[in-house]
CSV table of C-alpha atoms in Angstrom, one decimal:
chain,number,residue,atom,x,y,z
A,15,MET,CA,17.2,-23.4,9.8
A,16,LYS,CA,19.7,-22.4,7.1
A,17,LYS,CA,21.8,-19.4,7.6
A,18,LEU,CA,23.1,-17.2,4.6
A,19,SER,CA,25.9,-15.0,4.2
A,20,ARG,CA,25.8,-11.3,5.2
A,21,THR,CA,25.8,-10.3,1.6
A,22,GLU,CA,22.9,-12.7,0.8
A,23,TYR,CA,20.9,-11.3,3.6
A,24,SER,CA,21.3,-7.8,2.6
A,25,LEU,CA,20.7,-8.6,-0.9
A,26,LEU,CA,17.3,-10.6,0.2
A,27,ASN,CA,16.4,-7.7,2.4
A,28,MET,CA,16.9,-5.0,-0.2
A,29,ALA,CA,15.2,-6.9,-3.0
A,30,THR,CA,12.2,-7.5,-1.0
A,31,GLY,CA,12.1,-4.0,0.1
A,32,ILE,CA,12.4,-2.6,-3.5
A,33,ILE,CA,10.1,-5.0,-5.7
A,34,GLY,CA,7.5,-4.8,-2.6
A,35,TYR,CA,7.6,-1.2,-2.3
A,36,GLY,CA,7.4,-0.7,-6.2
A,37,VAL,CA,4.2,-2.5,-6.6
A,38,ASN,CA,2.8,-0.8,-3.3
A,39,THR,CA,3.7,2.7,-4.5
A,40,VAL,CA,1.8,2.1,-7.7
A,41,ILE,CA,-1.3,0.9,-6.1
A,42,GLY,CA,-1.1,3.5,-3.3
A,43,PHE,CA,-1.0,6.1,-5.8
A,44,VAL,CA,-4.1,4.9,-7.5
A,45,CYS,CA,-5.5,4.6,-4.2
A,46,ARG,CA,-4.5,8.3,-3.4
A,47,ILE,CA,-5.9,9.6,-6.7
A,48,VAL,CA,-9.5,7.9,-6.0
A,49,PHE,CA,-9.2,9.2,-2.5
A,50,VAL,CA,-8.8,12.9,-3.9
A,51,ARG,CA,-11.6,12.2,-6.5
A,52,MET,CA,-14.0,10.7,-3.9
A,53,LEU,CA,-13.5,12.8,-0.9
A,54,SER,CA,-13.0,16.3,0.1
A,55,ALA,CA,-9.6,17.8,1.0
A,56,GLU,CA,-10.6,17.9,4.5
A,57,TYR,CA,-10.3,14.2,4.6
A,58,LEU,CA,-6.6,14.4,3.5
A,59,GLY,CA,-6.1,17.1,6.2
A,60,ILE,CA,-7.7,14.8,8.9
A,61,SER,CA,-5.5,11.8,7.8
A,62,GLY,CA,-2.4,13.9,8.0
A,63,LEU,CA,-3.6,15.7,11.2
A,64,PHE,CA,-4.5,12.6,13.2
A,65,THR,CA,-1.2,10.7,11.9
A,66,ASN,CA,1.1,13.5,13.2
A,67,ILE,CA,-0.6,13.5,16.6
A,68,LEU,CA,-0.4,9.8,17.2
A,69,SER,CA,3.0,9.4,15.7
A,70,MET,CA,4.2,11.8,18.7
A,71,LEU,CA,3.1,8.9,20.8
A,72,SER,CA,4.4,6.2,18.8
A,73,LEU,CA,6.8,3.6,20.3
A,74,ALA,CA,8.7,3.1,17.0
A,75,GLU,CA,9.3,7.0,17.0
A,76,LEU,CA,10.8,6.7,20.5
A,77,GLY,CA,13.4,4.2,19.3
A,78,ILE,CA,12.9,1.3,21.9
A,79,SER,CA,13.0,-1.0,19.0
A,80,SER,CA,16.3,0.1,18.0
A,81,ALA,CA,17.7,-0.4,21.4
A,82,ILE,CA,16.3,-3.7,21.7
A,83,THR,CA,17.7,-4.8,18.2
A,84,PHE,CA,21.2,-3.7,19.2
A,85,ALA,CA,21.0,-5.7,22.5
A,86,LEU,CA,20.3,-8.9,20.4
A,87,TYR,CA,23.2,-8.5,18.2
A,88,LYS,CA,25.6,-10.3,20.4
A,89,PRO,CA,23.4,-13.2,21.8
A,90,ILE,CA,22.4,-13.9,18.2
A,91,ALA,CA,26.0,-14.1,17.2
A,92,GLU,CA,26.6,-16.4,20.0
A,93,ASP,CA,23.5,-18.5,19.5
A,94,ASP,CA,22.4,-17.8,23.2
A,95,GLU,CA,18.8,-18.7,23.0
A,96,GLU,CA,18.2,-18.1,26.7
A,97,LYS,CA,19.4,-14.4,26.6
A,98,ILE,CA,17.4,-13.8,23.4
A,99,SER,CA,14.3,-14.9,25.1
A,100,SER,CA,15.1,-12.9,28.2
A,101,ILE,CA,15.5,-9.8,26.1
A,102,MET,CA,12.2,-10.5,24.2
A,103,ARG,CA,10.3,-11.1,27.6
A,104,PHE,CA,11.6,-7.7,28.7
A,105,TYR,CA,10.7,-6.2,25.4
A,106,ARG,CA,7.1,-7.5,25.3
A,107,MET,CA,6.4,-6.2,28.9
A,108,ALA,CA,7.8,-2.8,27.9
A,109,TYR,CA,5.4,-2.8,24.8
A,110,ILE,CA,2.4,-3.6,27.0
A,111,VAL,CA,3.2,-0.7,29.6
A,112,ILE,CA,3.7,1.7,26.9
A,113,GLY,CA,0.7,0.7,24.7
A,114,ILE,CA,-1.5,1.2,27.9
A,115,ALA,CA,0.4,4.7,28.3
A,116,VAL,CA,-0.3,5.6,24.8
A,117,ALA,CA,-3.9,4.8,25.3
A,118,ILE,CA,-4.3,6.9,28.2
A,119,VAL,CA,-2.5,10.1,26.8
A,120,GLY,CA,-4.2,9.7,23.5
A,121,LEU,CA,-7.6,9.8,25.3
A,122,ALA,CA,-6.2,12.8,27.3
A,123,ILE,CA,-5.8,14.8,24.0
A,124,LEU,CA,-9.3,14.2,22.9
A,125,PRO,CA,-11.0,17.3,24.6
A,126,PHE,CA,-8.5,19.5,23.0
A,127,LEU,CA,-9.2,18.5,19.4
A,128,ASP,CA,-11.3,21.6,19.0
A,129,VAL,CA,-8.4,23.7,20.0
A,130,ILE,CA,-6.4,22.2,17.3
A,131,ILE,CA,-9.0,22.1,14.8
A,132,LYS,CA,-10.5,25.7,15.3
A,133,ASP,CA,-12.9,25.5,12.4
A,134,ALA,CA,-15.3,22.4,12.3
A,135,PRO,CA,-14.5,20.4,8.9
A,136,ASP,CA,-17.2,20.0,6.3
A,137,ILE,CA,-17.5,16.0,6.9
A,138,LYS,CA,-20.5,14.1,8.0
A,139,GLU,CA,-18.7,11.6,10.3
A,140,ASN,CA,-18.0,12.8,13.9
A,141,ILE,CA,-14.4,13.9,14.3
A,142,TYR,CA,-14.0,12.4,17.7
A,143,LEU,CA,-15.1,9.1,16.4
A,144,LEU,CA,-12.5,9.1,13.7
A,145,TYR,CA,-9.8,10.2,16.3
A,146,LEU,CA,-10.9,7.2,18.4
A,147,LEU,CA,-10.4,4.6,15.5
A,148,TYR,CA,-6.9,6.2,14.7
A,149,LEU,CA,-5.9,5.9,18.3
A,150,PHE,CA,-7.3,2.4,18.5
A,151,ASN,CA,-5.0,1.4,15.4
A,152,THR,CA,-1.9,2.9,16.9
A,153,VAL,CA,-2.4,1.2,20.3
A,154,ILE,CA,-3.4,-2.2,19.3
A,155,SER,CA,-0.1,-2.6,17.2
A,156,TYR,CA,1.8,-2.5,20.6
A,157,PHE,CA,0.5,-5.7,21.8
A,158,PHE,CA,1.6,-7.8,18.8
A,159,SER,CA,4.5,-6.1,17.0
A,160,TYR,CA,7.5,-6.5,19.6
A,161,ARG,CA,8.6,-9.7,17.8
A,162,GLN,CA,9.4,-7.9,14.7
A,163,SER,CA,12.9,-6.6,16.2
A,164,LEU,CA,14.0,-10.2,16.4
A,165,LEU,CA,13.5,-10.6,12.8
A,166,THR,CA,15.4,-7.5,12.0
A,167,ALA,CA,18.3,-8.6,14.1
A,168,MET,CA,18.5,-12.0,12.6
A,169,GLN,CA,19.0,-10.2,9.3
A,170,ARG,CA,15.6,-11.2,8.3
A,171,GLN,CA,13.9,-7.9,7.5
A,172,TYR,CA,12.7,-9.4,4.3
A,173,ILE,CA,9.9,-11.3,6.0
A,174,VAL,CA,8.7,-8.1,7.8
A,175,THR,CA,8.9,-6.1,4.9
A,176,GLY,CA,7.4,-8.8,2.5
A,177,TYR,CA,4.4,-9.5,5.0
A,178,ASN,CA,3.9,-5.6,5.3
A,179,TYR,CA,3.5,-5.3,1.5
A,180,ILE,CA,1.3,-7.9,0.9
A,181,ILE,CA,-1.1,-6.6,3.6
A,182,THR,CA,-0.8,-3.1,2.5
A,183,ILE,CA,-1.3,-3.9,-1.3
A,184,ALA,CA,-4.4,-5.9,-0.5
A,185,GLN,CA,-5.6,-3.4,1.9
A,186,SER,CA,-5.1,-0.4,-1.0
A,187,ILE,CA,-7.0,-2.6,-3.4
A,188,LEU,CA,-10.0,-2.9,-1.1
A,189,GLN,CA,-10.2,0.7,-0.1
A,190,ILE,CA,-10.2,1.5,-3.8
A,191,ILE,CA,-13.0,-0.6,-4.4
A,192,PHE,CA,-14.9,0.4,-1.5
A,193,LEU,CA,-14.3,4.2,-2.2
A,194,LEU,CA,-15.4,3.8,-5.7
A,195,LEU,CA,-18.6,1.9,-4.6
A,196,THR,CA,-19.5,3.9,-1.4
A,197,LYS,CA,-17.4,7.2,-1.3
A,198,GLU,CA,-17.5,6.3,2.6
A,199,TYR,CA,-14.3,7.5,4.4
A,200,LEU,CA,-15.3,5.6,7.7
A,201,ILE,CA,-15.1,2.2,5.5
A,202,TYR,CA,-11.8,3.3,4.1
A,203,LEU,CA,-10.5,3.8,7.6
A,204,LEU,CA,-12.0,0.2,9.0
A,205,ILE,CA,-10.2,-1.3,6.2
A,206,GLN,CA,-6.9,0.1,7.3
A,207,ILE,CA,-7.2,-0.9,10.9
A,208,VAL,CA,-8.3,-4.6,10.0
A,209,GLY,CA,-5.0,-4.5,7.8
A,210,GLY,CA,-2.9,-3.4,10.5
A,211,ILE,CA,-4.3,-6.1,12.9
A,212,THR,CA,-3.7,-8.7,10.4
A,213,TYR,CA,-0.1,-7.8,9.6
A,214,ASN,CA,1.0,-7.6,13.3
A,215,ILE,CA,-0.6,-11.0,14.0
A,216,TRP,CA,1.0,-12.5,11.2
A,217,VAL,CA,4.4,-11.2,11.7
A,218,SER,CA,4.3,-12.2,15.4
A,219,ALA,CA,3.1,-15.7,14.7
A,220,LYS,CA,5.8,-16.3,12.0
A,221,THR,CA,8.6,-15.3,14.4
A,222,ALA,CA,7.3,-17.5,16.9
A,223,GLU,CA,7.1,-20.4,14.7
A,224,ASP,CA,10.8,-19.9,13.4
A,225,TYR,CA,12.0,-19.3,17.0
A,226,PRO,CA,9.8,-21.2,19.2
A,227,TYR,CA,12.1,-20.8,22.4
A,228,ILE,CA,10.8,-17.1,22.7
A,229,LYS,CA,7.5,-18.5,23.9
A,230,ASN,CA,9.3,-20.0,26.8
A,231,LYS,CA,7.5,-18.8,29.8
A,232,ASN,CA,10.0,-19.8,32.4
A,233,VAL,CA,12.9,-18.0,30.8
A,234,ARG,CA,15.0,-16.0,33.6
A,235,LYS,CA,14.8,-12.4,33.9
A,236,LEU,CA,17.5,-10.1,32.8
A,237,SER,CA,20.0,-9.2,35.7
A,238,ARG,CA,19.8,-5.7,37.2
A,239,ALA,CA,22.8,-4.8,35.4
A,240,GLU,CA,21.6,-6.0,32.1
A,241,THR,CA,18.2,-4.3,32.5
A,242,ARG,CA,20.1,-1.0,33.8
A,243,ASP,CA,22.2,-0.9,30.6
A,244,LEU,CA,19.2,-1.5,28.4
A,245,LEU,CA,17.1,1.1,30.1
A,246,LYS,CA,20.0,3.6,29.6
A,247,ASN,CA,20.1,2.8,25.9
A,248,ILE,CA,16.3,3.2,25.8
A,249,LYS,CA,16.3,6.4,27.5
A,250,ALA,CA,18.7,7.7,25.2
A,251,LEU,CA,17.2,6.8,22.2
A,252,ALA,CA,13.8,7.8,23.6
A,253,VAL,CA,15.0,11.6,24.0
A,254,ASN,CA,16.8,11.5,20.5
A,255,LYS,CA,13.7,10.1,18.9
A,256,LEU,CA,11.3,12.5,20.6
A,257,SER,CA,13.1,15.6,19.3
A,258,GLY,CA,12.8,14.0,15.8
A,259,VAL,CA,8.8,13.5,16.5
A,260,LEU,CA,8.7,17.1,17.6
A,261,VAL,CA,10.1,18.3,14.2
A,262,ASN,CA,8.7,15.6,12.0
A,263,SER,CA,5.2,15.5,13.4
A,264,THR,CA,4.1,19.0,14.1
A,265,ASP,CA,4.1,20.6,10.9
A,266,ASN,CA,0.7,19.5,10.2
A,267,ILE,CA,-0.5,20.5,13.3
A,268,ALA,CA,0.8,23.8,12.9
A,269,ILE,CA,-0.5,24.3,9.5
A,270,THR,CA,-3.9,23.1,10.6
A,271,TYR,CA,-4.1,25.7,13.7
A,272,PHE,CA,-3.0,28.6,11.4
A,273,HIS,CA,-4.5,27.8,7.9
A,274,GLY,CA,-7.1,24.8,8.4
A,275,LEU,CA,-7.4,21.4,7.3
A,276,SER,CA,-7.7,22.2,3.6
A,277,SER,CA,-4.1,23.4,3.5
A,278,VAL,CA,-2.8,20.4,5.2
A,279,GLY,CA,-4.7,18.3,2.5
A,280,PHE,CA,-3.0,20.5,-0.4
A,281,ALA,CA,0.3,20.3,1.2
A,282,SER,CA,0.1,16.4,1.7
A,283,ASN,CA,-0.2,15.7,-2.1
A,284,TYR,CA,3.5,17.4,-2.3
A,285,THR,CA,4.8,15.5,0.9
A,286,LEU,CA,3.5,12.2,-0.5
A,287,PHE,CA,5.9,12.2,-3.2
A,288,SER,CA,8.8,13.1,-0.8
A,289,SER,CA,7.7,10.4,1.6
A,290,THR,CA,7.3,8.1,-1.1
A,291,LEU,CA,10.8,8.5,-2.2
A,292,ASN,CA,12.2,8.6,1.2
A,293,GLN,CA,10.6,5.3,2.1
A,294,LEU,CA,11.9,3.6,-1.1
A,295,ILE,CA,15.5,4.6,-0.4
A,296,THR,CA,14.9,3.6,3.3
A,297,GLN,CA,14.2,0.1,2.0
A,298,LEU,CA,17.9,-0.2,0.8
A,299,PHE,CA,19.1,1.3,4.3
A,300,ASN,CA,16.9,-1.0,6.3
A,301,GLY,CA,18.0,-4.0,4.4
A,302,LEU,CA,21.5,-3.3,5.4
A,303,THR,CA,21.0,-2.5,8.9
A,304,GLY,CA,21.5,-6.1,10.5
A,305,SER,CA,24.4,-6.7,8.1
A,306,VAL,CA,26.0,-3.4,9.2
A,307,GLY,CA,25.6,-4.4,12.7
A,308,ASN,CA,27.3,-7.6,12.1
A,309,LEU,CA,30.2,-5.9,10.1
A,310,ASN,CA,30.7,-3.6,13.1
A,311,ALA,CA,31.0,-6.2,15.5
A,312,SER,CA,33.4,-8.3,13.6
A,313,THR,CA,35.7,-5.9,11.8
A,314,ASP,CA,38.5,-3.4,12.5
A,315,GLU,CA,38.0,0.5,12.4
A,316,ASP,CA,39.5,0.8,9.0
A,317,THR,CA,37.1,-1.5,7.4
A,318,ARG,CA,34.1,0.2,9.2
A,319,TYR,CA,35.2,3.6,8.1
A,320,HIS,CA,35.8,2.4,4.4
A,321,PHE,CA,32.2,1.0,4.4
A,322,PHE,CA,30.9,4.1,5.8
A,323,LYS,CA,32.3,6.5,3.2
A,324,ALA,CA,30.8,4.2,0.6
A,325,LEU,CA,27.5,4.2,2.1
A,326,ASN,CA,27.6,7.8,2.6
A,327,LEU,CA,28.1,8.2,-1.3
A,328,ALA,CA,25.3,5.8,-2.0
A,329,ASN,CA,23.3,8.1,0.5
A,330,PHE,CA,24.2,11.3,-1.5
A,331,TRP,CA,23.6,9.9,-4.7
A,332,LEU,CA,20.2,8.4,-4.2
A,333,TYR,CA,18.9,11.4,-1.9
A,334,GLY,CA,20.6,14.1,-4.2
A,335,TRP,CA,19.0,12.6,-7.3
A,336,ALA,CA,15.4,12.4,-5.5
A,337,ALA,CA,15.6,16.0,-4.1
A,338,ILE,CA,16.1,17.3,-7.4
A,339,GLY,CA,13.3,15.5,-8.9
A,340,ILE,CA,11.1,16.9,-5.8
A,341,ALA,CA,12.0,20.3,-6.6
A,342,VAL,CA,11.5,20.4,-10.1
A,343,VAL,CA,8.9,17.7,-11.0
A,344,SER,CA,6.4,17.5,-8.1
A,345,GLY,CA,4.3,20.4,-9.3
A,346,ASP,CA,3.5,18.7,-12.6
A,347,LEU,CA,2.9,15.5,-10.9
A,348,VAL,CA,0.3,17.1,-8.5
A,349,SER,CA,-1.4,18.6,-11.5
A,350,LEU,CA,-1.4,15.4,-13.5
A,351,PHE,CA,-2.7,13.2,-10.6
A,352,TYR,CA,-4.9,15.5,-8.4
A,353,GLY,CA,-5.6,18.5,-10.9
A,354,SER,CA,-4.2,21.9,-11.4
A,355,GLU,CA,-6.4,23.4,-8.5
A,356,TYR,CA,-4.0,21.5,-5.9
A,357,VAL,CA,-0.8,22.9,-7.3
A,358,MET,CA,1.1,25.3,-4.8
A,359,GLU,CA,4.0,27.9,-5.5
A,360,MET,CA,7.4,26.8,-6.5
A,361,LYS,CA,8.8,27.6,-3.1
A,362,ILE,CA,6.9,24.6,-1.2
A,363,PRO,CA,8.4,21.9,-3.3
A,364,ILE,CA,11.8,23.5,-3.2
A,365,ILE,CA,11.8,23.7,0.7
A,366,LEU,CA,10.3,20.3,0.8
A,367,ALA,CA,13.1,18.9,-1.2
A,368,LEU,CA,15.8,20.7,1.1
A,369,ASN,CA,14.3,19.0,4.2
A,370,PHE,CA,14.1,15.8,2.3
A,371,TYR,CA,17.8,15.9,1.4
A,372,SER,CA,18.9,17.3,4.9
A,373,ILE,CA,17.4,14.4,6.8
A,374,GLY,CA,18.1,11.8,4.1
A,375,MET,CA,21.6,12.4,4.2
A,376,LEU,CA,21.8,11.3,7.8
A,377,HIS,CA,20.8,7.8,7.0
A,378,ALA,CA,24.3,6.5,6.6
A,379,VAL,CA,25.0,8.4,10.0
A,380,TYR,CA,22.0,6.9,11.7
A,381,THR,CA,22.6,3.3,10.7
A,382,TYR,CA,26.2,3.6,12.1
A,383,LYS,CA,25.0,5.3,15.2
A,384,SER,CA,22.3,2.5,15.9
A,385,THR,CA,24.7,-0.5,15.1
A,386,LEU,CA,27.6,0.9,16.9
A,387,GLY,CA,25.3,1.5,20.0
A,388,LEU,CA,26.0,5.3,20.3
A,389,PHE,CA,22.6,6.1,21.6
A,390,ARG,CA,23.6,8.2,24.2
A,391,TYR,CA,25.4,10.9,22.6
A,392,GLY,CA,23.6,14.1,22.1
A,393,GLN,CA,20.5,12.6,23.8
A,394,TYR,CA,19.7,16.1,25.7
A,395,LEU,CA,20.9,18.3,23.1
A,396,LEU,CA,18.3,17.2,20.5
A,397,PHE,CA,15.4,18.3,22.5
A,398,LEU,CA,16.4,21.9,21.3
A,399,THR,CA,15.5,20.7,17.8
A,400,GLY,CA,11.8,20.3,18.8
A,401,ILE,CA,11.8,23.3,21.0
A,402,ILE,CA,13.6,25.6,18.0
A,403,ASN,CA,11.2,23.9,15.5
A,404,LEU,CA,8.0,25.0,17.7
A,405,ILE,CA,9.3,28.5,18.4
A,406,PHE,CA,10.0,28.9,14.6
A,407,ASP,CA,6.6,27.3,13.4
A,408,VAL,CA,4.7,30.1,15.5
A,409,VAL,CA,7.0,32.8,14.3
A,410,LEU,CA,7.4,31.8,10.6
A,411,GLY,CA,3.8,30.3,10.2
A,412,ARG,CA,2.4,33.7,10.9
A,413,LEU,CA,4.8,35.4,8.3
A,414,TRP,CA,4.9,33.2,5.5
A,415,GLY,CA,2.3,30.4,6.0
A,416,THR,CA,2.9,26.7,4.9
A,417,PHE,CA,6.3,27.8,3.4
A,418,GLY,CA,7.2,29.3,6.8
A,419,ILE,CA,6.5,26.0,8.9
A,420,TYR,CA,8.4,24.0,6.6
A,421,LEU,CA,11.1,26.3,6.7
A,422,ALA,CA,11.2,26.1,10.6
A,423,THR,CA,11.8,22.5,10.2
A,424,MET,CA,14.9,23.1,8.1
A,425,ILE,CA,16.4,25.8,10.5
A,426,ALA,CA,15.6,23.4,13.5
A,427,ARG,CA,17.6,20.6,12.2
A,428,ALA,CA,20.4,22.6,10.9
A,429,MET,CA,21.1,24.2,14.2
A,430,THR,CA,21.0,20.7,16.0
A,431,ASN,CA,21.0,17.2,14.5
A,432,LEU,CA,22.3,17.8,11.0
A,433,TRP,CA,25.9,18.6,12.4
A,434,TYR,CA,25.8,16.8,15.8
A,435,GLU,CA,24.8,13.3,14.7
A,436,PRO,CA,27.7,13.0,12.3
A,437,TYR,CA,30.2,14.6,15.0
A,438,ALA,CA,28.9,11.8,17.4
A,439,VAL,CA,29.6,9.1,14.9
A,440,TYR,CA,32.9,10.3,13.7
A,441,ARG,CA,34.2,11.4,17.1
A,442,TYR,CA,33.3,8.3,19.2
A,443,GLY,CA,32.2,5.4,16.7
A,444,LEU,CA,34.9,5.8,13.7
A,445,LYS,CA,37.4,7.5,15.8
A,446,LYS,CA,38.0,10.0,12.9
A,447,SER,CA,38.0,13.7,12.8
A,448,PRO,CA,34.6,15.2,12.1
A,449,ILE,CA,36.1,17.6,9.7
A,450,LEU,CA,36.3,15.0,7.3
A,451,TYR,CA,32.6,14.4,7.2
A,452,VAL,CA,32.2,18.4,6.9
A,453,LYS,CA,34.5,18.5,3.8
A,454,ARG,CA,32.8,16.0,2.1
A,455,TYR,CA,29.2,17.1,3.1
A,456,LEU,CA,30.2,20.7,1.4
A,457,THR,CA,31.4,18.9,-1.7
A,458,PHE,CA,27.9,17.1,-2.0
A,459,ALA,CA,26.2,20.3,-1.4
A,460,ILE,CA,28.1,22.3,-4.1
A,461,ILE,CA,27.6,19.4,-6.6
A,462,LEU,CA,23.8,19.1,-5.7
A,463,PHE,CA,23.1,22.9,-6.0
A,464,PHE,CA,24.9,23.2,-9.5
A,465,THR,CA,23.2,20.0,-10.8
A,466,GLY,CA,19.8,21.1,-9.5
A,467,GLY,CA,20.2,24.7,-11.1
A,468,VAL,CA,21.1,23.0,-14.3
A,469,CYS,CA,18.0,20.7,-14.4
A,470,TYR,CA,15.8,23.7,-13.3
A,471,LEU,CA,17.1,25.7,-16.2
A,472,LEU,CA,16.6,23.0,-18.6
A,473,CYS,CA,12.9,22.0,-17.5
A,474,SER,CA,12.0,25.8,-17.8
A,475,PHE,CA,12.1,25.4,-21.4
A,476,CYS,CA,9.3,22.4,-21.2
A,477,HIS,CA,5.9,23.7,-22.5
A,478,PHE,CA,4.4,20.4,-23.4
A,479,PRO,CA,0.8,19.1,-22.4
A,480,ILE,CA,1.0,18.0,-18.8
A,481,VAL,CA,1.9,14.2,-19.4
A,482,GLY,CA,4.6,15.3,-21.8
A,483,ASN,CA,5.9,17.9,-19.3
A,484,VAL,CA,6.1,15.0,-16.5
A,485,ILE,CA,7.9,12.8,-18.9
A,486,VAL,CA,10.6,15.0,-20.3
A,487,LYS,CA,11.3,16.6,-17.0
A,488,MET,CA,11.5,13.3,-15.2
A,489,LEU,CA,14.3,12.3,-18.0
A,490,ILE,CA,16.1,15.4,-17.4
A,491,CYS,CA,16.1,15.0,-13.6
A,492,SER,CA,17.5,11.4,-14.1
A,493,ILE,CA,20.0,11.8,-16.8
A,494,VAL,CA,21.7,15.0,-15.8
A,495,PRO,CA,22.0,14.1,-11.9
A,496,ASN,CA,23.5,10.7,-12.7
A,497,THR,CA,26.0,11.9,-15.2
A,498,VAL,CA,27.1,14.7,-13.2
A,499,PHE,CA,27.6,12.5,-10.2
A,500,TYR,CA,29.2,9.7,-12.0
A,501,LEU,CA,31.7,12.3,-13.6
A,502,CYS,CA,32.6,13.8,-10.1
A,503,PHE,CA,32.9,10.5,-8.4
A,504,ARG,CA,33.8,7.8,-10.7
A,505,ARG,CA,37.6,7.8,-9.7
A,506,THR,CA,36.9,7.6,-6.0
A,507,SER,CA,37.7,4.7,-3.8
A,508,GLU,CA,34.1,4.9,-2.4
A,509,PHE,CA,32.6,4.4,-6.1
A,510,GLU,CA,35.0,1.8,-7.0
A,511,TYR,CA,34.0,-0.1,-3.8
A,512,LEU,CA,30.1,0.4,-4.8
A,513,SER,CA,30.5,-0.3,-8.4
A,514,GLY,CA,32.5,-3.5,-7.4
A,515,SER,CA,29.8,-4.6,-5.1
A,516,MET,CA,27.1,-4.2,-7.5
A,517,LYS,CA,29.0,-6.2,-10.2
A,518,ARG,CA,29.4,-9.0,-7.6
A,519,ILE,CA,25.8,-9.0,-6.6
A,520,LEU,CA,24.7,-9.1,-10.4
A,521,GLU,CA,27.1,-12.0,-11.0
A,522,LYS,CA,25.5,-13.8,-8.0
A,523,VAL,CA,22.1,-13.1,-9.1
A,524,ILE,CA,22.7,-13.8,-12.9
A,525,PHE,CA,24.9,-16.4,-13.0
A,526,ARG,CA,24.5,-17.9,-9.4
A,527,LYS,CA,27.9,-17.7,-8.6
A,528,LYS,CA,29.1,-18.5,-5.0
């Protein structure tokens, strides 16, 4: 199999992610609009609630795939097929065990649904049947998807991404058609389940076809020392990721408990925009993960630090720009796509934008933490994130409702992982003073709030029909941030590196230069 350069793999991964995501986003929005028009807000709430509950049990959230991917970097670099097969064998068994555990715990939650959902939703389907279908969709993926990490470690994330978008685009089209014809949520959900199974089988088969040696049943087991090291990383990642699950996956549960499923449905229209932008930007960073792992394994500390600064600037530029758009434009987008009755107070998109930006700014940090193998740092401290979030959910949720619950998330992050994750990467990975990161972060924050204020002020003069408001505000929130960011950073070494890299990539794509 022909191997590409690190740059070519990164370019292919990012291009596949962005193009596929662009098409998928358009069709996904159409599907969402049809969903809102054909079904009640309770169905939106059910989708958000069950997704949150089951993501708390998700293997991907536990971070085991990251530990396995890291373990694969060295044997892949050395073309050690036997070691790769041994790791994949261990990985397969781990997925089976955890898949069974998720099924058991998921079934144990079943009797408590009426505690979380105090008021029965106005739907014709049985709420327990819907939950069981969501649980089945989650559990079945564990028995097929373990091979995806090998493709990621091989810098071939474009295959995983491409297959995913082909299936989800086809799935969304079918869901739109059947919603328009039947208005049946159950059929909508069954199409989603079939799509998930098809995707997992397809990726699994592709991996086995390209790397047939992983099917060898006589491969040796990992040694006790190798297993012990791998389990240490898995445990550290599990603890780290569990805290993230407690933060990211409890908001809808808290909103349901305090204010009912309809409130979750209303808020989910806003979180859809932030999650859409987050996933779009994540495609870029996911496309770089394998290449950053290769870079960190083969270069010196100065090169790693220089690239981190460039990546961090790109991180700020993209997430800062998107956060301003979320705060200023999302209310108009909700009104345009779903109706003015779904519009919420301005404080909701503002707090969502702050949450979006704060966690998004850690993407560069997380990329380096995972590729440098710094899984064990802060593993227990971050449990505080989830505990603090739950406490403030109860207190602020009672005081300020949905806004208070989202504010609780912001407070929990600010008190824990927003400062510790960069500290760990700078202190133990980059071997630099964390003060350097703090200074840069504060500079970014000042520029962001100034730019956001200017955009909000300019957009307050927009009093056009809804379509005109959306267009003009989007233009303002694109032109102003990019102009300000360019003026502030155009003379920095990070910007020069990024602009030079973009120029070389364009030359490679357009002129086919080597």
